[in-house]
XYZ file of C-alpha atoms in Angstrom:
768
model
C 0.000 0.000 0.000
C 1.348 3.398 -0.959
C -0.119 6.867 -0.571
C 0.782 9.890 -2.669
C 0.757 13.004 -0.504
C 1.220 16.569 -1.636
C 3.810 18.345 0.463
C 2.252 20.420 3.219
C 3.223 24.056 2.770
C 2.032 27.526 3.579
C 0.742 28.753 0.254
C 2.240 32.008 -0.987
C 2.174 34.173 -4.084
C 4.403 36.560 -5.969
C 4.285 37.632 -9.592
C 6.432 35.515 -11.898
C 9.559 37.310 -13.141
C 9.846 37.239 -16.935
C 13.074 35.232 -16.867
C 11.687 32.530 -14.568
C 10.078 29.409 -16.109
C 6.492 28.773 -15.020
C 7.399 25.403 -13.545
C 10.106 26.843 -11.291
C 7.794 29.691 -10.249
C 5.007 27.260 -9.325
C 7.470 25.142 -7.375
C 8.787 28.121 -5.392
C 5.227 29.098 -4.497
C 4.690 25.575 -3.190
C 7.901 25.866 -1.179
C 6.535 28.964 0.570
C 8.614 31.647 -1.200
C 6.729 34.942 -0.897
C 8.521 37.438 -3.154
C 10.787 37.747 -6.169
C 13.620 39.004 -3.949
C 13.198 36.019 -1.614
C 13.235 33.746 -4.662
C 16.509 35.269 -5.853
C 18.027 34.867 -2.386
C 16.861 31.252 -2.251
C 18.110 30.334 -5.717
C 21.411 32.213 -5.370
C 22.190 32.412 -1.631
C 25.101 34.693 -0.778
C 26.943 35.694 2.378
C 24.121 38.099 3.186
C 22.146 34.970 4.114
C 24.323 34.536 7.205
C 22.794 35.912 10.407
C 24.545 37.863 13.132
C 26.144 35.119 15.271
C 25.517 37.162 18.419
C 21.805 36.403 17.998
C 22.556 32.886 19.229
C 21.921 32.246 22.926
C 24.842 33.168 25.206
C 27.142 33.736 22.223
C 28.504 36.946 23.764
C 29.347 35.157 27.034
C 30.967 32.276 25.138
C 33.148 34.597 23.069
C 34.201 36.599 26.149
C 35.271 33.463 27.972
C 37.228 32.173 24.965
C 39.017 35.491 24.539
C 39.925 35.504 28.213
C 41.373 32.008 27.858
C 43.361 33.039 24.793
C 44.786 36.100 26.535
C 45.683 34.124 29.672
C 47.197 31.206 27.745
C 44.853 28.712 29.422
C 44.685 25.147 28.179
C 41.457 24.772 26.155
C 39.878 21.446 25.327
C 37.366 21.081 22.479
C 35.075 18.194 23.442
C 33.199 16.776 20.462
C 31.321 13.719 19.251
C 32.271 10.665 17.208
C 29.939 11.219 14.213
C 30.585 13.369 11.129
C 28.950 16.414 12.700
C 30.961 16.129 15.907
C 34.223 15.461 14.083
C 33.713 18.421 11.725
C 32.702 20.717 14.587
C 35.785 19.670 16.568
C 38.017 20.271 13.573
C 36.568 23.753 12.935
C 37.044 25.006 16.459
C 40.387 23.263 17.039
C 41.904 24.581 13.795
C 40.753 28.126 14.449
C 41.900 28.235 18.059
C 45.231 26.740 16.971
C 45.528 29.474 14.328
C 44.970 32.043 17.089
C 47.877 30.581 19.034
C 45.807 28.811 21.667
C 47.025 25.958 23.833
C 44.259 23.658 22.590
C 43.523 19.968 22.359
C 40.534 18.036 20.982
C 38.794 15.182 22.767
C 36.393 12.760 21.111
C 34.720 10.164 23.364
C 34.855 6.523 22.371
C 31.428 5.436 21.124
C 31.713 1.974 22.643
C 33.440 2.678 25.966
C 32.114 6.138 26.801
C 29.036 6.695 24.675
C 27.631 10.013 23.531
C 28.335 13.283 25.292
C 30.163 14.269 28.425
C 31.025 11.494 30.868
C 32.397 11.609 34.389
C 35.694 9.848 33.752
C 36.569 12.167 30.876
C 35.557 15.322 32.754
C 37.664 14.348 35.770
C 40.692 13.523 33.616
C 40.443 16.713 31.577
C 40.031 18.900 34.661
C 43.554 17.994 35.773
C 45.187 20.207 33.135
C 42.388 22.111 31.367
C 41.141 25.569 32.252
C 38.290 25.801 29.745
C 36.225 22.992 28.267
C 34.246 23.884 25.132
C 31.766 21.314 23.845
C 30.644 21.043 20.236
C 27.637 19.008 19.073
C 26.873 17.865 22.623
C 26.224 18.980 26.178
C 22.888 20.834 26.116
C 21.434 18.346 28.600
C 24.655 17.611 30.550
C 23.486 19.334 33.731
C 25.376 17.057 36.136
C 28.588 16.996 34.096
C 28.651 20.784 33.793
C 28.241 21.011 37.557
C 31.056 18.487 38.051
C 33.396 20.467 35.770
C 32.701 23.593 37.799
C 33.256 21.726 41.058
C 36.631 20.538 39.754
C 37.659 24.097 38.894
C 37.229 23.864 35.137
C 35.048 26.381 33.295
C 32.763 25.054 30.602
C 31.124 26.566 27.513
C 28.554 24.397 25.767
C 27.749 24.685 22.065
C 25.136 22.266 20.757
C 22.178 21.994 18.415
C 20.175 19.218 20.067
C 16.821 19.720 21.738
C 17.176 21.105 25.290
C 15.459 19.417 28.209
C 13.600 21.072 31.059
C 16.800 21.681 33.065
C 19.812 23.432 31.538
C 23.494 23.413 32.516
C 24.651 26.406 34.537
C 27.169 27.831 32.057
C 27.248 29.748 28.762
C 25.028 27.693 26.462
C 25.014 28.335 22.695
C 22.167 26.479 21.005
C 19.942 27.715 18.130
C 16.910 26.009 19.728
C 17.075 28.061 22.915
C 16.142 31.646 22.070
C 14.261 31.814 18.774
C 17.327 32.058 16.548
C 16.165 32.707 12.936
C 17.862 29.544 11.614
C 17.057 27.004 14.338
C 18.321 23.960 12.446
C 22.071 24.536 12.319
C 24.203 21.424 12.618
C 26.650 21.091 15.497
C 29.450 22.143 13.165
C 27.213 24.975 11.927
C 27.118 26.284 15.500
C 30.926 25.958 15.714
C 31.156 27.881 12.418
C 29.035 30.671 13.957
C 31.233 30.665 17.070
C 34.308 31.260 14.893
C 32.425 34.030 13.085
C 31.548 35.695 16.391
C 35.098 35.281 17.690
C 37.087 36.400 14.634
C 34.752 37.591 11.883
C 33.082 36.162 8.800
C 36.220 35.829 6.697
C 37.779 33.619 9.364
C 34.667 31.436 9.551
C 34.590 31.006 5.773
C 37.934 29.195 6.004
C 35.966 26.281 7.467
C 32.759 26.467 5.426
C 33.629 23.164 3.714
C 33.620 21.331 7.051
C 30.378 23.030 8.087
C 28.827 21.985 4.760
C 29.870 18.359 5.142
C 28.365 18.173 8.631
C 25.160 19.952 7.541
C 24.459 17.344 4.865
C 25.660 14.332 6.874
C 23.621 15.280 9.956
C 20.474 15.606 7.798
C 19.415 19.060 8.961
C 17.170 21.215 6.725
C 18.995 22.776 3.781
C 17.317 26.149 4.234
C 18.328 29.661 5.239
C 21.958 29.767 6.462
C 22.378 26.044 5.890
C 21.655 26.493 2.190
C 24.428 29.041 1.802
C 26.827 27.009 3.948
C 26.378 23.889 1.805
C 26.566 25.727 -1.520
C 29.684 27.671 -0.496
C 31.211 24.575 1.088
C 30.718 22.521 -2.072
C 32.378 25.271 -4.127
C 35.359 25.173 -1.765
C 35.579 21.357 -1.902
C 35.458 21.363 -5.686
C 37.861 24.220 -6.262
C 40.434 23.903 -3.468
C 39.748 20.903 -1.230
C 41.804 20.486 1.923
C 44.032 17.355 1.857
C 41.628 15.235 3.895
C 38.619 15.975 1.670
C 40.702 15.443 -1.461
C 41.832 12.041 -0.179
C 38.238 11.038 0.673
C 37.137 12.013 -2.832
C 39.843 9.782 -4.286
C 39.023 6.658 -2.261
C 35.309 7.177 -2.982
C 35.969 7.266 -6.740
C 34.889 10.921 -6.998
C 38.214 12.520 -7.869
C 37.128 13.523 -11.386
C 33.568 14.456 -10.436
C 31.984 17.651 -9.217
C 30.878 17.011 -5.659
C 27.171 17.398 -4.858
C 25.212 17.253 -1.624
C 24.341 13.664 -2.532
C 28.021 12.739 -2.672
C 28.566 14.239 0.785
C 25.634 12.374 2.284
C 26.147 8.963 0.722
C 29.852 8.623 -0.066
C 32.072 11.120 1.749
C 30.136 11.243 5.028
C 29.870 7.465 5.598
C 33.620 7.030 5.110
C 34.423 9.777 7.598
C 31.907 8.230 9.980
C 33.336 4.726 9.716
C 36.107 5.235 12.257
C 33.737 6.302 15.000
C 31.364 3.426 14.306
C 33.810 0.526 14.453
C 36.959 1.928 16.037
C 38.087 5.422 16.960
C 36.822 8.711 15.534
C 40.298 10.144 16.067
C 41.354 9.008 12.583
C 38.549 11.013 11.009
C 39.506 14.077 13.018
C 43.187 13.696 12.132
C 42.227 13.391 8.466
C 40.454 16.767 8.578
C 43.271 18.402 10.558
C 46.286 17.212 8.580
C 48.009 19.361 5.986
C 50.155 16.431 4.798
C 48.690 14.894 1.582
C 50.579 11.639 2.137
C 49.197 11.224 5.661
C 45.739 12.130 4.386
C 45.941 9.369 1.759
C 46.884 6.796 4.383
C 44.077 7.812 6.724
C 41.495 7.938 3.912
C 42.397 4.401 2.814
C 42.065 3.174 6.404
C 38.648 4.805 6.729
C 37.557 3.380 3.381
C 38.495 -0.113 4.572
C 36.619 0.443 7.817
C 33.607 1.632 5.836
C 33.624 -1.622 3.883
C 33.811 -3.557 7.136
C 30.995 -1.400 8.525
C 28.773 -2.429 5.624
C 29.439 -6.111 6.364
C 28.613 -5.642 10.050
C 25.475 -3.712 9.132
C 24.305 -6.446 6.755
C 24.879 -9.096 9.438
C 22.773 -7.137 11.938
C 20.055 -6.669 9.327
C 19.998 -10.376 8.569
C 19.608 -11.243 12.249
C 16.955 -8.572 12.748
C 14.972 -9.842 9.745
C 15.059 -13.357 11.209
C 13.709 -12.003 14.500
C 10.823 -10.397 12.576
C 9.671 -13.579 10.835
C 6.744 -14.007 13.236
C 6.313 -10.350 14.153
C 2.679 -9.224 14.452
C 2.840 -5.925 12.566
C -0.824 -4.874 12.965
C -0.522 -5.561 16.702
C 2.452 -3.225 17.166
C 3.325 0.386 16.489
C 7.104 0.061 16.778
C 9.782 -2.532 16.102
C 11.958 -2.987 19.206
C 14.657 -5.672 18.981
C 17.459 -6.492 21.424
C 20.336 -8.920 21.070
C 23.769 -9.556 22.505
C 26.785 -8.956 20.294
C 25.403 -6.219 18.064
C 27.794 -3.359 17.341
C 26.233 -0.219 18.820
C 28.097 1.945 16.334
C 26.133 0.484 13.433
C 22.698 0.067 15.030
C 21.451 3.446 13.832
C 22.256 2.606 10.216
C 20.615 -0.814 10.481
C 17.562 0.760 12.114
C 17.310 3.275 9.275
C 17.299 0.457 6.726
C 14.518 -1.342 8.589
C 12.509 1.889 8.713
C 12.922 2.193 4.951
C 11.766 -1.393 4.429
C 8.838 -1.566 6.859
C 7.839 2.072 7.483
C 7.741 1.492 11.246
C 9.679 3.284 13.988
C 12.616 1.007 14.800
C 14.671 0.662 17.977
C 17.676 -1.689 17.943
C 19.459 -2.455 21.205
C 22.624 -4.278 22.141
C 22.521 -6.210 25.411
C 25.809 -5.541 27.207
C 25.681 -7.468 30.479
C 22.134 -6.520 31.330
C 22.317 -2.940 30.054
C 20.668 -2.267 26.685
C 22.174 0.472 24.533
C 20.942 1.394 21.101
C 19.513 3.698 18.499
C 16.081 4.736 17.222
C 14.963 5.823 13.785
C 11.428 6.946 13.068
C 8.870 7.684 10.340
C 7.186 10.975 9.408
C 4.400 11.696 11.841
C 6.075 9.923 14.765
C 8.273 12.104 16.991
C 10.522 9.444 18.484
C 12.081 11.867 20.995
C 8.599 12.707 22.296
C 7.751 8.992 22.432
C 10.898 8.251 24.431
C 10.018 11.106 26.759
C 6.574 9.561 27.339
C 8.231 6.253 28.263
C 11.184 7.928 29.959
C 10.522 6.473 33.410
C 11.827 3.140 32.105
C 15.035 4.579 30.590
C 18.395 5.272 32.161
C 19.097 8.008 29.611
C 18.109 9.104 26.113
C 18.489 12.017 23.723
C 18.127 13.035 20.106
C 15.709 14.511 17.573
C 12.219 13.914 16.159
C 13.438 11.243 13.755
C 16.556 9.819 15.437
C 17.624 9.203 19.003
C 19.798 7.101 21.284
C 18.808 5.392 24.510
C 20.027 3.221 27.380
C 17.905 1.051 29.680
C 18.182 -1.940 31.976
C 17.325 -5.371 30.556
C 14.472 -5.839 33.048
C 12.943 -2.516 31.919
C 12.616 -3.617 28.283
C 9.075 -5.032 28.420
C 7.630 -2.168 30.519
C 9.338 0.280 28.155
C 7.855 -1.409 25.082
C 4.383 -1.377 26.654
C 4.629 2.330 27.526
C 5.949 3.145 24.053
C 3.119 1.235 22.346
C 0.503 2.901 24.533
C 1.844 6.371 23.724
C 1.948 5.720 19.976
C -1.548 4.214 19.815
C -3.057 7.023 21.858
C -1.290 9.934 20.169
C -0.530 9.027 16.548
C -3.207 8.142 13.953
C -2.912 4.703 12.319
C -2.572 6.353 8.894
C 0.989 7.353 9.829
C 1.996 3.707 9.330
C 0.881 3.675 5.685
C 3.932 4.368 3.469
C 3.607 7.713 1.725
C 5.548 9.480 -0.992
C 5.445 13.242 -1.097
C 5.313 15.287 -4.258
C 5.275 18.981 -5.110
C 3.033 19.569 -8.113
C 0.639 17.902 -10.527
C 1.914 18.491 -14.056
C 1.348 17.495 -17.641
C 4.253 15.993 -19.539
C 4.067 18.935 -21.936
C 5.110 21.243 -19.058
C 8.499 19.516 -18.886
C 10.468 21.095 -21.715
C 14.254 21.336 -21.585
C 14.218 25.012 -20.551
C 11.932 24.378 -17.568
C 13.715 21.210 -16.403
C 17.206 22.711 -16.685
C 16.084 25.661 -14.547
C 15.252 23.286 -11.682
C 18.994 22.841 -11.112
C 18.908 26.235 -9.389
C 17.244 24.502 -6.439
C 20.509 22.726 -5.607
C 21.689 21.812 -3.058
C 18.691 19.636 -2.298
C 18.151 17.389 0.682
C 16.413 17.561 4.046
C 14.078 20.581 4.134
C 14.654 21.335 0.450
C 13.969 18.011 -1.275
C 14.612 17.415 -4.941
C 11.415 18.267 -6.871
C 8.965 15.408 -7.347
C 6.015 15.758 -9.718
C 2.847 13.779 -10.309
C 1.239 13.018 -13.651
C -1.261 10.634 -15.164
C 0.166 9.045 -18.262
C -0.053 6.007 -20.498
C 2.986 3.745 -20.294
C 4.372 2.039 -23.395
C 7.465 0.200 -24.651
C 8.400 -1.130 -21.219
C 11.554 -3.237 -21.187
C 14.156 -4.431 -18.727
C 17.599 -2.843 -18.862
C 20.836 -2.970 -16.928
C 22.653 -5.880 -15.399
C 20.320 -8.887 -15.085
C 17.462 -6.673 -16.251
C 17.306 -5.010 -12.847
C 15.938 -1.689 -14.076
C 12.942 -0.573 -16.110
C 12.924 1.614 -19.210
C 9.684 2.844 -20.769
C 7.867 5.681 -22.496
C 5.253 7.853 -20.805
C 2.777 9.916 -22.818
C -0.238 12.082 -22.208
C -2.137 14.570 -24.334
C 0.651 17.117 -24.130
C 3.911 15.203 -24.357
C 5.865 11.983 -24.693
C 9.007 11.338 -22.621
C 11.397 8.529 -21.871
C 11.510 7.312 -18.285
C 13.533 4.943 -16.139
C 12.726 3.295 -12.827
C 15.621 1.771 -10.946
C 15.349 -1.689 -9.362
C 11.939 -2.177 -11.002
C 12.772 -4.487 -13.916
C 10.354 -7.110 -12.589
C 7.470 -4.710 -13.251
C 8.027 -4.614 -17.011
C 5.038 -6.873 -17.759
C 2.568 -4.745 -15.807
C 3.855 -1.377 -17.031
C 1.234 -0.942 -19.739
C -1.796 1.298 -19.775
C -2.700 4.326 -17.688
C -0.727 4.942 -14.497
C -0.450 7.524 -11.749
C 3.233 8.483 -11.681
C 5.602 10.210 -9.301
C 8.922 11.259 -10.800
C 11.836 13.655 -10.824
C 12.714 15.130 -14.218
C 16.278 15.689 -15.348
C 18.407 16.294 -18.402
C 19.922 13.217 -20.027
C 22.889 13.756 -22.329
C 23.587 11.027 -24.896
C 26.058 11.366 -27.752
C 26.078 15.117 -27.349
C 22.298 15.498 -27.395
C 20.368 16.601 -24.315
C 16.808 15.524 -23.667
C 14.378 15.429 -20.761
C 14.158 12.084 -18.955
C 11.977 11.095 -16.020
C 13.240 9.082 -13.065
C 10.156 7.323 -11.717
C 9.752 7.139 -7.939
C 6.416 5.298 -8.005
C 3.847 4.086 -10.502
C 0.380 3.014 -9.450
C -2.197 1.660 -11.936
C -5.269 3.818 -12.431
C -8.858 2.581 -12.785
C -9.266 -0.137 -10.173
C -12.352 -1.409 -12.000
C -10.341 -1.778 -15.184
C -7.667 -3.714 -13.299
C -10.291 -6.150 -12.025
C -11.952 -6.467 -15.445
C -8.551 -7.204 -16.980
C -8.420 -10.410 -14.950
C -11.200 -11.993 -17.034
C -8.601 -13.123 -19.527
C -6.614 -14.738 -16.715
C -9.481 -16.629 -15.101
C -8.499 -20.035 -16.470
C -5.010 -19.796 -14.990
C -6.252 -18.254 -11.731
C -8.785 -21.032 -11.311
C -6.127 -23.671 -11.971
C -4.185 -22.704 -8.845
C -7.220 -21.784 -6.761
C -8.701 -25.275 -7.187
C -5.471 -26.765 -5.909
C -5.911 -24.736 -2.734
C -9.490 -25.949 -2.387
C -8.522 -29.594 -2.867
C -5.798 -29.510 -0.247
C -7.686 -27.116 2.030
C -4.899 -24.551 2.187
C -5.922 -20.979 2.819
C -9.595 -21.398 1.913
C -11.923 -20.279 4.682
C -14.760 -22.841 4.971
C -16.948 -20.644 7.183
C -20.551 -20.119 6.240
C -22.960 -17.411 7.313
C -23.293 -13.801 6.272
C -21.890 -10.419 7.229
C -23.347 -7.040 6.367
C -21.744 -4.656 3.917
C -21.649 -2.052 6.701
C -19.570 -4.387 8.895
C -17.095 -4.948 6.070
C -16.671 -1.211 5.510
C -16.355 -0.616 9.244
C -13.540 -3.162 9.515
C -11.556 -1.501 6.736
C -12.239 1.989 8.025
C -11.065 1.111 11.550
C -7.464 0.526 10.477
C -5.434 0.408 7.256
C -4.084 -2.966 8.415
C -5.533 -6.355 9.210
C -8.550 -6.867 6.901
C -8.547 -9.200 3.887
C -11.332 -9.563 1.327
C -11.420 -12.678 -0.884
C -13.373 -12.840 -4.151
C -13.805 -16.061 -6.123
C -14.795 -14.407 -9.412
C -14.449 -11.146 -11.293
C -18.137 -10.461 -10.615
C -17.591 -10.835 -6.872
C -14.462 -8.659 -6.997
C -16.419 -5.921 -8.785
C -19.158 -6.151 -6.154
C -16.606 -5.650 -3.372
C -14.919 -2.879 -5.332
C -18.215 -1.010 -5.601
C -18.699 -1.481 -1.866
C -15.268 -0.067 -1.069
C -15.666 2.833 -3.497
C -18.717 4.268 -1.764
C -18.185 7.610 -0.021
C -15.868 7.915 1.709
C -13.777 5.564 -0.471
C -11.581 3.112 1.416
C -7.938 2.370 0.656
C -6.865 -1.184 -0.191
C -4.459 -3.221 -2.318
C -5.694 -5.446 -5.156
C -3.988 -8.781 -5.859
C -5.008 -11.486 -8.332
C -4.039 -15.128 -7.893
C -2.142 -14.775 -4.641
C -2.352 -13.667 -1.054
C -0.597 -10.456 0.029
C 3.091 -11.124 0.654
C 3.535 -8.033 2.855
C 3.678 -9.081 6.522
C 2.352 -5.646 7.505
C -1.065 -6.960 6.380
C -2.409 -3.841 4.703
C -6.083 -4.079 3.798
C -6.415 -5.969 0.534
C -8.855 -7.427 -1.978
C -7.708 -10.751 -3.454
C -9.189 -12.489 -6.473
C -8.893 -16.299 -6.449
C -5.832 -16.292 -4.162
C -3.508 -19.287 -4.091
C -0.222 -19.997 -2.371
C 0.728 -19.457 1.232
C -2.130 -17.984 3.276
C -1.662 -14.367 4.251
C 0.018 -13.557 7.570
C -1.187 -11.235 10.281
C -4.733 -10.673 9.025
C -7.240 -10.422 11.861
C -10.368 -10.295 9.693
C -10.944 -12.314 6.506
C -14.189 -11.758 4.598
C -15.026 -14.025 1.667
C -17.320 -12.386 -0.842
C -19.855 -15.196 -0.529
C -20.272 -14.218 3.143
C -21.206 -10.602 2.339
C -24.903 -9.790 2.050
C -25.924 -9.112 -1.526
C -22.781 -10.586 -3.133
C -23.308 -12.557 -6.361
C -22.351 -16.246 -6.567
C -18.935 -17.082 -7.982
C -20.438 -18.071 -11.344
C -17.575 -20.167 -12.630
C -18.841 -23.309 -10.891
C -21.587 -23.642 -13.507
C -18.965 -23.506 -16.253
C -16.901 -26.388 -14.882
C -16.495 -29.370 -17.233
C -18.056 -32.796 -16.843
C -16.127 -35.990 -17.647
C -16.715 -35.526 -21.389
C -15.334 -32.011 -21.074
C -12.201 -33.402 -19.444
C -11.759 -35.789 -22.366
C -12.130 -32.960 -24.892
C -9.470 -30.906 -23.129
C -7.135 -33.903 -22.928
C -7.488 -34.500 -26.686
C -6.837 -30.801 -27.336
C -3.601 -30.921 -25.342
C -2.603 -34.099 -27.175
C -3.258 -32.392 -30.528
C -0.935 -29.551 -29.537
C 1.964 -31.986 -29.745
C 0.935 -32.998 -33.249
C 0.105 -29.484 -34.438
C 2.027 -27.030 -32.252
C 0.508 -23.578 -31.768
C 2.224 -20.526 -30.372
C 0.926 -19.176 -27.070
C 2.399 -17.422 -24.034
C 1.509 -18.890 -20.684
C -1.257 -20.886 -19.091
C -3.898 -18.143 -19.351
C -3.332 -17.833 -23.094
C -3.564 -21.619 -23.503
C -6.942 -21.673 -21.713
C -8.288 -19.006 -24.048
C -6.840 -20.797 -27.076
C -8.413 -24.194 -26.295
C -11.805 -22.931 -25.093
C -13.659 -22.717 -28.468
C -12.583 -26.208 -29.665
C -13.474 -27.762 -26.287
C -16.911 -26.096 -26.088
C -15.933 -24.590 -22.719
C -15.211 -21.196 -21.250
C -11.581 -20.403 -20.412
C -12.379 -21.055 -16.742
C -13.636 -24.531 -17.653
C -10.456 -25.292 -19.593
C -8.331 -24.152 -16.634
C -10.306 -26.393 -14.291
C -9.971 -29.344 -16.692
C -6.205 -28.831 -17.000
C -5.988 -28.771 -13.205
C -7.939 -32.034 -12.863
C -5.897 -33.751 -15.595
C -2.696 -32.641 -13.890
C -3.945 -33.978 -10.548
C -4.684 -37.305 -12.281
C -1.104 -37.443 -13.597
C -2.141 -37.303 -17.278
C -0.552 -33.952 -18.075
C 1.989 -31.582 -16.615
C 0.816 -27.977 -16.276
C 2.331 -24.786 -14.855
C 2.411 -21.077 -15.621
C 4.138 -21.769 -18.955
C 1.361 -24.021 -20.279
C 0.616 -27.765 -20.464
C 2.477 -30.844 -21.711
C 1.312 -34.445 -22.159
C 2.755 -37.123 -19.857
C 3.236 -40.802 -20.841
C -0.205 -42.387 -21.312
C -1.612 -44.397 -18.418
C -5.189 -45.622 -18.113
C -7.068 -43.753 -15.382
C -10.637 -43.948 -14.117
C -11.721 -40.315 -13.641
C -14.029 -41.248 -10.777
C -11.050 -42.511 -8.769
C -9.684 -38.957 -8.673
C -10.521 -36.718 -5.705
C -9.958 -33.731 -7.985
C -12.557 -34.916 -10.515
C -15.038 -35.709 -7.765
C -14.633 -32.209 -6.322
C -14.991 -30.697 -9.779
C -18.216 -32.550 -10.472
C -19.622 -31.648 -7.075
C -18.882 -27.958 -7.580
C -20.377 -28.142 -11.093
C -23.567 -29.662 -9.756
C -23.833 -27.038 -7.013
C -23.324 -24.247 -9.532
C -26.029 -25.584 -11.805
């Protein structure tokens, strides 16, 4: 089940400048841009985008204390974090203080031994020879540790960007979330960048804009306002004059000859820099950013690249184990996936959780059991504030912290079940069930004729795109043609989309298996781009989703498949697999109520096209209800989204709480095909027809086509031929599968000795 959802925005309006394509203008209006001057600033952000750093909370106090330390020659320690944001923030502040002649060191806690943020052992050790401790990307909730530092005679300045709790440390506290700062979503390194700007001016801060840009993308903060300028300026710096560490990372990532984009930072550069902190020590990543020696940078980059490869292996192993633990998971009965296991690497749990979120669209919490203490990471879905959920269940946690969509937590093993119960209760009471239906957001409905080269090329001005400024996604209704598999092993899909105004080529990655169905009218989501081939540029669509239109037409289209569908359905009936034998009736109102109560857990089964159309009409009444349609099989998705199945065969569906067969619903028509089933003479006619195929071969594609081909000569409907082929196969006279039917060596059989034939005749008699 998939929902298309238009991005929620505050609508705005400004007159379209003459040099701005209509498509770009419409998109900027959807993104909330209110004037031509704001549009120009958004599309071409300059240094004027940067705000006065003294607007940040306690920035004046922080700068005064740093200047005092510099003048007095005090030892300063920059205390960071082990992820990309923390490493970049540490590098920015360390490099600048070093350039000012400070006696400065950098400290990054070990992810596995110390965990996130300030810890007592580190604070006590640092207090022995440090006069001023400055945190970056951590500390906003370190009330006790700040008090300890003070008690030990060490001053502390905290710079952070995480959400503050109810109690704040008693020290200068620079955080864009504290006092209504105009750009509240700076990264930790973005805050360090602003601290340098406040301390030494904008020109000094711009020396580190590349590191601030890398952290901004890697930490997935909104690419708006100051962040937009920081990333654009940082990318220019990395492409024109990269520092040795960035240059070495580009080389090991295979990007040396390419122009870096925000996507490269997020998916190739960032993960390699992160690898050290996940599996070993983040110190290597910090040294890589600090070094001015190209040879040393190359060595460190290769080490991080190797660790990144090892990280992927560890991540895949965790995913495999987590998937095994979910084999019997009751998705409709839960609102979060919470898994705990000994031996999992805590440095990789967040990445594995993110992959599970992508696959299942559930909030995911993965925990490593370390001697009775569970430590782990959370990742969430849109609509579920995981930090708020952890707060609601906080009485069961030893500590936690993070954002709306990602967080970390620690709890005792014995608190796991009470924690899960409290978490489930909060989510069920405070978040609507619709949040668990996967959704894809889009910006505008367009016609393909709107996507000329001039309009599509202009969309590049929206770069850098990412969190808060996503790449444009459009929606269109179009007819798909010429679908074919491309790429290695036919993994991808190439096709043509056309509507009344245009005709464009399109690709959909990892969708080669959908080539057969990609015909007819579809509802598409896509991102347009310019494709250059042999010197010629043309518009090409990258499809994000394609959903068939006209549910009634989809059901009607199954008439031609009825013979094949019946073939497998009868097998299920004979062996009593997945067929509900219950009798009795249920009202149409009860069926609609079950589907309306939740998007998960209700299955409707139709045994004919006529029954499927009856149920479709029932579901389409106002307000229409959402469901999946599947022919010939049960839903494979363990999340058990509401579905309508026509003649399902195979493994019965998992996790469905309510199963309604059409024959149980008041007013539903009979299946109909039972009256068309063959008698013994009909079986003989079909057998002779299959035998004649060997003597006079005819071309056909698949079992459904064979049923249609033989029907006229056998004086049967296609359904009757399918049923006859099934019975003959059960008797061992033919071999039949989705490819068609083949004669087996002749053996004399009495049809009445066959349970399949007896069932067929009984059903035929009942239908007549």
